PDB file of N, CA and C in Angstrom:
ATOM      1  N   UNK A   1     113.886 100.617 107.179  1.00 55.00           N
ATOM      2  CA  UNK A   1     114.084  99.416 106.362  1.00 55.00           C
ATOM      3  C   UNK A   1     112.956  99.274 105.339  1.00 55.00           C
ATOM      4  N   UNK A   2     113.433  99.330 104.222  1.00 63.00           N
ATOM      5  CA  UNK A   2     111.976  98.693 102.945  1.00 63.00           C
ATOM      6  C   UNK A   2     112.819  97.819 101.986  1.00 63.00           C
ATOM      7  N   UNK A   3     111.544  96.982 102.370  1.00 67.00           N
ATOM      8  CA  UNK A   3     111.056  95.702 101.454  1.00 67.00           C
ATOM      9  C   UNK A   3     110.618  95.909 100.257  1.00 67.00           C
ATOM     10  N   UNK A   4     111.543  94.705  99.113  1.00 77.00           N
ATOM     11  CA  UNK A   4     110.089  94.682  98.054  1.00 77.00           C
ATOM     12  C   UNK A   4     108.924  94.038  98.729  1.00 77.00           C
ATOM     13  N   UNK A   5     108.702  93.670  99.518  1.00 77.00           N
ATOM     14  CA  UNK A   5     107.551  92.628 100.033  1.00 77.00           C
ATOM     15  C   UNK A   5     107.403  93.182 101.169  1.00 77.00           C
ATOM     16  N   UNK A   6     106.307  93.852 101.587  1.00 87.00           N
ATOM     17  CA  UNK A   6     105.833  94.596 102.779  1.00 87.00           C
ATOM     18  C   UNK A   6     105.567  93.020 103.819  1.00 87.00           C
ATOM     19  N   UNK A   7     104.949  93.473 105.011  1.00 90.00           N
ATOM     20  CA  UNK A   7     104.241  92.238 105.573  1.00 90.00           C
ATOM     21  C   UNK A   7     103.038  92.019 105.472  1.00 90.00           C
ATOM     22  N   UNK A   8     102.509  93.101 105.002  1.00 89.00           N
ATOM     23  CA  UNK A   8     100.956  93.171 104.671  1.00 89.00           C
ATOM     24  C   UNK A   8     100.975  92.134 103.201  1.00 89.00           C
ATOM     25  N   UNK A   9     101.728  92.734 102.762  1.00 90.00           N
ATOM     26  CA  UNK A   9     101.884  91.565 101.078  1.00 90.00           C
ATOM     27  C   UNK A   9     101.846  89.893 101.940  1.00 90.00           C
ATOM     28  N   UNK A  10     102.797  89.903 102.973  1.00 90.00           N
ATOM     29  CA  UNK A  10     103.628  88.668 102.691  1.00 90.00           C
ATOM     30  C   UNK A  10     102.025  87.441 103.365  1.00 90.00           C
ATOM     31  N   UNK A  11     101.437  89.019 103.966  1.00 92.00           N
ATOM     32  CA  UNK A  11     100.498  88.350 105.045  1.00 92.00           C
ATOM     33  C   UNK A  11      99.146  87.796 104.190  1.00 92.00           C
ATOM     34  N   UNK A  12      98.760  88.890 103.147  1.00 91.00           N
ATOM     35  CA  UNK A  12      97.988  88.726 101.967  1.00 91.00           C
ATOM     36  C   UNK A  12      98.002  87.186 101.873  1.00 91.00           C
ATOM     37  N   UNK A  13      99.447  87.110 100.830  1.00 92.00           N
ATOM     38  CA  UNK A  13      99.606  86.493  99.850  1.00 92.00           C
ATOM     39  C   UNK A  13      99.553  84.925 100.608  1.00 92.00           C
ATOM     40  N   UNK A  14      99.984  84.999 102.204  1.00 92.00           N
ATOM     41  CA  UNK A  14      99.389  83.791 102.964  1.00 92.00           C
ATOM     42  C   UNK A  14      98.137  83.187 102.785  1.00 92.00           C
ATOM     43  N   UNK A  15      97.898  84.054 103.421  1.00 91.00           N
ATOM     44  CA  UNK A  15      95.784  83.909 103.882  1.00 91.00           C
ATOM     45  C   UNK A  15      95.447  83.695 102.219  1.00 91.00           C
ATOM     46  N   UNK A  16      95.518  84.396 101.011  1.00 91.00           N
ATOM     47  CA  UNK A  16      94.948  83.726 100.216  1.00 91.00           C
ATOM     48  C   UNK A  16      95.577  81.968  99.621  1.00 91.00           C
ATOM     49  N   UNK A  17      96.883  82.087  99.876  1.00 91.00           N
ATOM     50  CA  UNK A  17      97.388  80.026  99.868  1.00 91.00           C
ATOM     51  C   UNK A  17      96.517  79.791 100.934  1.00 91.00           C
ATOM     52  N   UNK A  18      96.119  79.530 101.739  1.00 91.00           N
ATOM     53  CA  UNK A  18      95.352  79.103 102.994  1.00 91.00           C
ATOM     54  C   UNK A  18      93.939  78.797 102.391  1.00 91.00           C
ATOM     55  N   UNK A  19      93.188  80.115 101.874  1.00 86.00           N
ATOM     56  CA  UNK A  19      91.893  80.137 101.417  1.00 86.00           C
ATOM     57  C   UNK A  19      91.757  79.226  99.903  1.00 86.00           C
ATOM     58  N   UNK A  20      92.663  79.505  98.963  1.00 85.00           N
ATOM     59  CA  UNK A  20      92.848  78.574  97.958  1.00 85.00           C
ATOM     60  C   UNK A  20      93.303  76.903  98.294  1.00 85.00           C
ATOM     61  N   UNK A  21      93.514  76.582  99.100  1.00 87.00           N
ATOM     62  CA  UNK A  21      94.149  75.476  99.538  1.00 87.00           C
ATOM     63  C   UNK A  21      92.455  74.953 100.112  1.00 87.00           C
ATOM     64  N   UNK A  22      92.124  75.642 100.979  1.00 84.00           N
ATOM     65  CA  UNK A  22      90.637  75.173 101.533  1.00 84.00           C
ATOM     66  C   UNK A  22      89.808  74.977 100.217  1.00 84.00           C
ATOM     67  N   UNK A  23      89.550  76.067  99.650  1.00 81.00           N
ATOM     68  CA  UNK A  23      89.161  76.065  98.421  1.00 81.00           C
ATOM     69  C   UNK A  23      89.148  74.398  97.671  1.00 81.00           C
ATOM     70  N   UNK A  24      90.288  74.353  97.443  1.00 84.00           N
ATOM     71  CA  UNK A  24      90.640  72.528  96.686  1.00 84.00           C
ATOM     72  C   UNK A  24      89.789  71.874  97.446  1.00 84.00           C
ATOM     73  N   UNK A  25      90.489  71.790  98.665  1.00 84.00           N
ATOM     74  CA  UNK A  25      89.986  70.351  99.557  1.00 84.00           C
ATOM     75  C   UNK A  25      88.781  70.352  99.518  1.00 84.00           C
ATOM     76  N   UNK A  26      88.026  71.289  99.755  1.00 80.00           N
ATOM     77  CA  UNK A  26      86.200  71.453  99.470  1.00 80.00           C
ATOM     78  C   UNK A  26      85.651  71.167  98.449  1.00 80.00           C
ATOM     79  N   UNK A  27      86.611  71.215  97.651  1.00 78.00           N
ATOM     80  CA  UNK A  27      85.948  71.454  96.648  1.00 78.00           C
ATOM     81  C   UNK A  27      84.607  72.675  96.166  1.00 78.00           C
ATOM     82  N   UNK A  28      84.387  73.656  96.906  1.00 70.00           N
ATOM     83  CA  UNK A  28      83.800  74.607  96.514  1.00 70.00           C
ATOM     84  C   UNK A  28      84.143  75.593  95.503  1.00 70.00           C
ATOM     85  N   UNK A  29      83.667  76.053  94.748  1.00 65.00           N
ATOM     86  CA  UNK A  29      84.625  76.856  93.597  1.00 65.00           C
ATOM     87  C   UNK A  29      84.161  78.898  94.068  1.00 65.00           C
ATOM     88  N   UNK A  30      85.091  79.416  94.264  1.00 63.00           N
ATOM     89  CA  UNK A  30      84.749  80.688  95.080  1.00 63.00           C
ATOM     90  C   UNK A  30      84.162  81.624  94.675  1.00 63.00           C
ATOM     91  N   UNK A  31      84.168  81.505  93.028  1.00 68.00           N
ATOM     92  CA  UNK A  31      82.896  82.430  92.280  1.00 68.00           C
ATOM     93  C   UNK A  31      81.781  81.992  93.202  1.00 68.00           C
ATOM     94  N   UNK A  32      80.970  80.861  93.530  1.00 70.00           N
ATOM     95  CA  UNK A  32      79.920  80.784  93.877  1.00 70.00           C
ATOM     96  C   UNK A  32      79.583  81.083  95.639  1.00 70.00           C
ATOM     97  N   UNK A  33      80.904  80.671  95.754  1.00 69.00           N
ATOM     98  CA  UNK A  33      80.603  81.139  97.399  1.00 69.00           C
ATOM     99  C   UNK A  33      80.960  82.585  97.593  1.00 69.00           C
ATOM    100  N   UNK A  34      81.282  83.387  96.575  1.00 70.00           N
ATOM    101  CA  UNK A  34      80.922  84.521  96.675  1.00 70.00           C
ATOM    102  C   UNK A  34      79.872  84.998  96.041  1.00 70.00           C
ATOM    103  N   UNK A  35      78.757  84.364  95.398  1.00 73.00           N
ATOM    104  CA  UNK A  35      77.343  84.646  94.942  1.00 73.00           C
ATOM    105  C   UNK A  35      76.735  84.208  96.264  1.00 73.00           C
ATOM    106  N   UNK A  36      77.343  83.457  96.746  1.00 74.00           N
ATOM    107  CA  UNK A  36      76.225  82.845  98.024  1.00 74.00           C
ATOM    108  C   UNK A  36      76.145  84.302  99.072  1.00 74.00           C
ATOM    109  N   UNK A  37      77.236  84.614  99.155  1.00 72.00           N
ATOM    110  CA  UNK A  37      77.334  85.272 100.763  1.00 72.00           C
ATOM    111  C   UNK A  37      76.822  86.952  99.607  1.00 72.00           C
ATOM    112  N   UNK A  38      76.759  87.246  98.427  1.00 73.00           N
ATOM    113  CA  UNK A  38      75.970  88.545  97.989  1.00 73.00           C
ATOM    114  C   UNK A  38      74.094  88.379  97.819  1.00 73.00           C
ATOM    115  N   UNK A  39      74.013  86.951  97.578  1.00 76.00           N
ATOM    116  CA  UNK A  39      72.383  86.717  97.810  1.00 76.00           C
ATOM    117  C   UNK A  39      71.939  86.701  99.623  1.00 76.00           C
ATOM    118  N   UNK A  40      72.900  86.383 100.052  1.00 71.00           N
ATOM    119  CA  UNK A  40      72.296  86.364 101.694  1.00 71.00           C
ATOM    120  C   UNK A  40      72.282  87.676 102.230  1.00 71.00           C
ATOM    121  N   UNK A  41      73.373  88.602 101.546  1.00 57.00           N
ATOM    122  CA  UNK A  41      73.827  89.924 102.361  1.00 57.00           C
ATOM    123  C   UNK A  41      72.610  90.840 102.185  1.00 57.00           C
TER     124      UNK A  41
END
């Protein structure tokens, strides 16, 4: 069976609505929380 939409896509494209959705409510903007976690690493 093939998909245009694998589950790996479908699973992706979740987790990032999830992370963008957190994103809002925080109000954190993710350019910076991804400068944060490359200055700590």
């Amino acid at each position: 069976m093939t998909g245009t939409v694998t589950s790996l896509e479908r699973d992706s494209r979740w987790l990032f609505a999830q992370w963008d959705a957190a994103m809002k409510v925080t109000g954190v903007h993710p350019l910076s929380v991804i400068a944060d976690n490359q200055e700590r690493g």
